[in-house]
Amino acid sequence: MTELHGQPVHAPGNSEQPAHEGPGQEGPGQEQPYDLVVTGVRLVSGDGVVAGGLAVSSGRIACLLGPRERPPARRTLDGGGRHLLPGLIDSHVHFRTPGLTHKEDWAHAGRAAVAGGVTTVIDMPNTLPPLHTAEEAHRKAELLAGTTLVDHRFHLGVTGDDPSPLRSVGPREATSVKVFLAGHHTAPDVVRDPAQLEKVFRTAAEAGLRLLLHAEDDAVFGLLDSWRGAPAGYGGYERHRPRSGGIVAVARVVELVRRHGTAVHVLHVSSAEEADLLTAAAHTGLPVTFEVTPHHLSFTATETSRTGARARLSPALRDRSDRERLWQAVVGGEVATLGSDHAPHTRAEKLRPPAEAPPGLPGVQEMLTAVHTGLRRRAPEDSPDAQLSCLARLLAERPAGLFGLDERKGRLRPGLDADFVLFDADERWMLAPGAIQSKCGWSAYEGWTMTGRVLRTVRRGETVYSHADGQAEFGSPDGRWLDARRPGDLVPR
Ligand code: DOR
Ligand code: ZN
């Protein structure tokens, strides 16, 4: 037993108990006890937070419960007044299979995901070889079966010279396609030619696919490199990959959307100017949404000199004023999704000379707690309920809607998969190297004091992660390749 607000409650870390199945006990409207009943939680949705609980049958949410309801169940979980978030959907991860498994694999990354409250991921196609076709998506799903804890989908990749494979992609395989407008160490397919890009936008619009953009302009960077040469140290990195690359690319993307009506989601927006342009474009009614990453909300360019290559990213970290503009976009509802851009590289790769060290960092495990910590720090007077509600929107509801998963995932709602996260919004703790689950074994947040901790993650009714007394426990790796529906309207909601 422990104390919360003066009330004795069961400690949630170890309170999943066999239920009392007394004679004559019946659930509301059903004869069998539920598989799992969660009580004593604050249920979080994008609309707000209410006290209550929920019941689970056959991996799905059977019903939501009022604060005093305790129907019979095979197992019960007392949340001790903590928050229960929907299982998070990270729509931007690089889990590196196939071909780059020395950096990451789905066994490690699945553990990192569920330890961070993420029960569904959508993986990026820049693997070796890259993922381009519907058939390859089926083969990749077979390869992953039985290897990971986390449910998953894929974004397809595309080449500029032949976007025709997009025509034979149905929602079973993908609802979205990643396009790189700038190259770097792990970007194999860069669409540089304007005529080819035009064709990609047209084909995606005809096929009803959403384009995900790495919107930085390769020509801008090439021009600067031809003048300044490659970066000599970590400190000057931002000057080599400046905001002008992002601004030019975003302006081009908006113009292409205007011409073709293609739905686009712009990834890892890093500067105030890009956020302004994209918000303005959405305001005119164009089907444009954008994503912000935890690292662009957590660090600034000065960190690149302090943290060295760990904070070397593509797009680069920017200034404090950019970071503040991104926070405003998060809390003000301009941002559609948060994505971790979990992009691990080995320590040895990161320690290469500045021009050769690949950009990217792991983040799927750190995302929820890092952004929650930032929200608390930035506005300690705001209600924790409102902050968590914002996170439920950006990390569950909106990605579910954008990528056609909203009939199964994204909310605590009867009929949907029983994916949820028990979160202690007040616990303060330090991220120690031993807690890192990614195969790369490091984190840019090491040594950070975090506010808010994932205590337990349940996916389709099964506990896949629990944490008590410094010990992490994981479930079995039965994450599934999910089906999706084509998002009903590709216009942002
Ligand atoms: O920093 C990054 N790393 N940005 C990307 O767009 C890709 C990623 C990677 O794959 O390493
Ligand atoms: Zn990425």
PDB file of N, CA, C and O in Angstrom, residues 92 155 194 253 260 275 291 308 315 370 372 385 388 394 448:
ATOM      1  N   HIS A  92       6.596   8.044 -36.627  1.00  0.00           N
ATOM      2  CA  HIS A  92       7.882   8.361 -37.277  1.00  0.00           C
ATOM      3  C   HIS A  92       9.029   7.650 -36.559  1.00  0.00           C
ATOM      4  O   HIS A  92       9.655   8.206 -35.653  1.00  0.00           O
ATOM      5  N   HIS A 155       5.466   3.161 -43.647  1.00  0.00           N
ATOM      6  CA  HIS A 155       5.366   4.175 -44.699  1.00  0.00           C
ATOM      7  C   HIS A 155       6.192   3.650 -45.873  1.00  0.00           C
ATOM      8  O   HIS A 155       7.308   3.157 -45.667  1.00  0.00           O
ATOM      9  N   PRO A 194      12.730  18.671 -60.206  1.00  0.00           N
ATOM     10  CA  PRO A 194      11.387  19.262 -60.037  1.00  0.00           C
ATOM     11  C   PRO A 194      10.298  18.525 -60.819  1.00  0.00           C
ATOM     12  O   PRO A 194       9.180  18.350 -60.328  1.00  0.00           O
ATOM     13  N   VAL A 253       6.794  22.743 -51.398  1.00  0.00           N
ATOM     14  CA  VAL A 253       5.784  21.722 -51.080  1.00  0.00           C
ATOM     15  C   VAL A 253       4.389  22.344 -51.083  1.00  0.00           C
ATOM     16  O   VAL A 253       3.438  21.793 -51.658  1.00  0.00           O
ATOM     17  N   HIS A 260      -1.733  20.195 -57.029  1.00  0.00           N
ATOM     18  CA  HIS A 260      -2.187  18.807 -57.220  1.00  0.00           C
ATOM     19  C   HIS A 260      -3.199  18.337 -56.179  1.00  0.00           C
ATOM     20  O   HIS A 260      -3.761  17.261 -56.301  1.00  0.00           O
ATOM     21  N   ALA A 275       7.024  26.701 -39.459  1.00  0.00           N
ATOM     22  CA  ALA A 275       5.752  26.544 -38.731  1.00  0.00           C
ATOM     23  C   ALA A 275       4.752  27.592 -39.196  1.00  0.00           C
ATOM     24  O   ALA A 275       3.565  27.295 -39.418  1.00  0.00           O
ATOM     25  N   GLU A 291       4.429  17.824 -38.316  1.00  0.00           N
ATOM     26  CA  GLU A 291       4.930  17.099 -37.141  1.00  0.00           C
ATOM     27  C   GLU A 291       6.070  17.886 -36.500  1.00  0.00           C
ATOM     28  O   GLU A 291       6.822  18.568 -37.178  1.00  0.00           O
ATOM     29  N   GLY A 308      27.812  17.247 -28.676  1.00  0.00           N
ATOM     30  CA  GLY A 308      28.554  16.672 -29.793  1.00  0.00           C
ATOM     31  C   GLY A 308      27.611  16.009 -30.778  1.00  0.00           C
ATOM     32  O   GLY A 308      26.474  16.439 -30.961  1.00  0.00           O
ATOM     33  N   PRO A 315      16.514  17.470 -39.778  1.00  0.00           N
ATOM     34  CA  PRO A 315      17.034  18.830 -39.756  1.00  0.00           C
ATOM     35  C   PRO A 315      17.782  19.153 -38.454  1.00  0.00           C
ATOM     36  O   PRO A 315      17.520  18.543 -37.410  1.00  0.00           O
ATOM     37  N   ALA A 370       9.873  13.032 -22.195  1.00  0.00           N
ATOM     38  CA  ALA A 370      10.626  14.259 -22.523  1.00  0.00           C
ATOM     39  C   ALA A 370       9.679  15.412 -22.849  1.00  0.00           C
ATOM     40  O   ALA A 370       9.876  16.536 -22.386  1.00  0.00           O
ATOM     41  N   HIS A 372       6.509  15.642 -21.954  1.00  0.00           N
ATOM     42  CA  HIS A 372       5.766  15.973 -20.739  1.00  0.00           C
ATOM     43  C   HIS A 372       6.623  16.828 -19.809  1.00  0.00           C
ATOM     44  O   HIS A 372       6.158  17.825 -19.241  1.00  0.00           O
ATOM     45  N   ASP A 385      -3.733  17.874 -16.213  1.00  0.00           N
ATOM     46  CA  ASP A 385      -4.761  17.210 -17.019  1.00  0.00           C
ATOM     47  C   ASP A 385      -4.779  17.771 -18.442  1.00  0.00           C
ATOM     48  O   ASP A 385      -4.832  17.028 -19.424  1.00  0.00           O
ATOM     49  N   LEU A 388      -1.732  16.589 -20.406  1.00  0.00           N
ATOM     50  CA  LEU A 388      -1.822  15.190 -20.854  1.00  0.00           C
ATOM     51  C   LEU A 388      -2.865  15.024 -21.954  1.00  0.00           C
ATOM     52  O   LEU A 388      -2.710  14.199 -22.858  1.00  0.00           O
ATOM     53  N   LEU A 394      -1.962  14.546 -29.700  1.00  0.00           N
ATOM     54  CA  LEU A 394      -0.842  14.562 -30.657  1.00  0.00           C
ATOM     55  C   LEU A 394      -0.139  13.216 -30.799  1.00  0.00           C
ATOM     56  O   LEU A 394       0.528  12.956 -31.798  1.00  0.00           O
ATOM     57  N   TRP A 448      19.147  13.454 -17.701  1.00  0.00           N
ATOM     58  CA  TRP A 448      18.028  14.393 -17.533  1.00  0.00           C
ATOM     59  C   TRP A 448      17.166  13.966 -16.355  1.00  0.00           C
ATOM     60  O   TRP A 448      16.916  12.768 -16.155  1.00  0.00           O
TER      61      TRP A 448
END
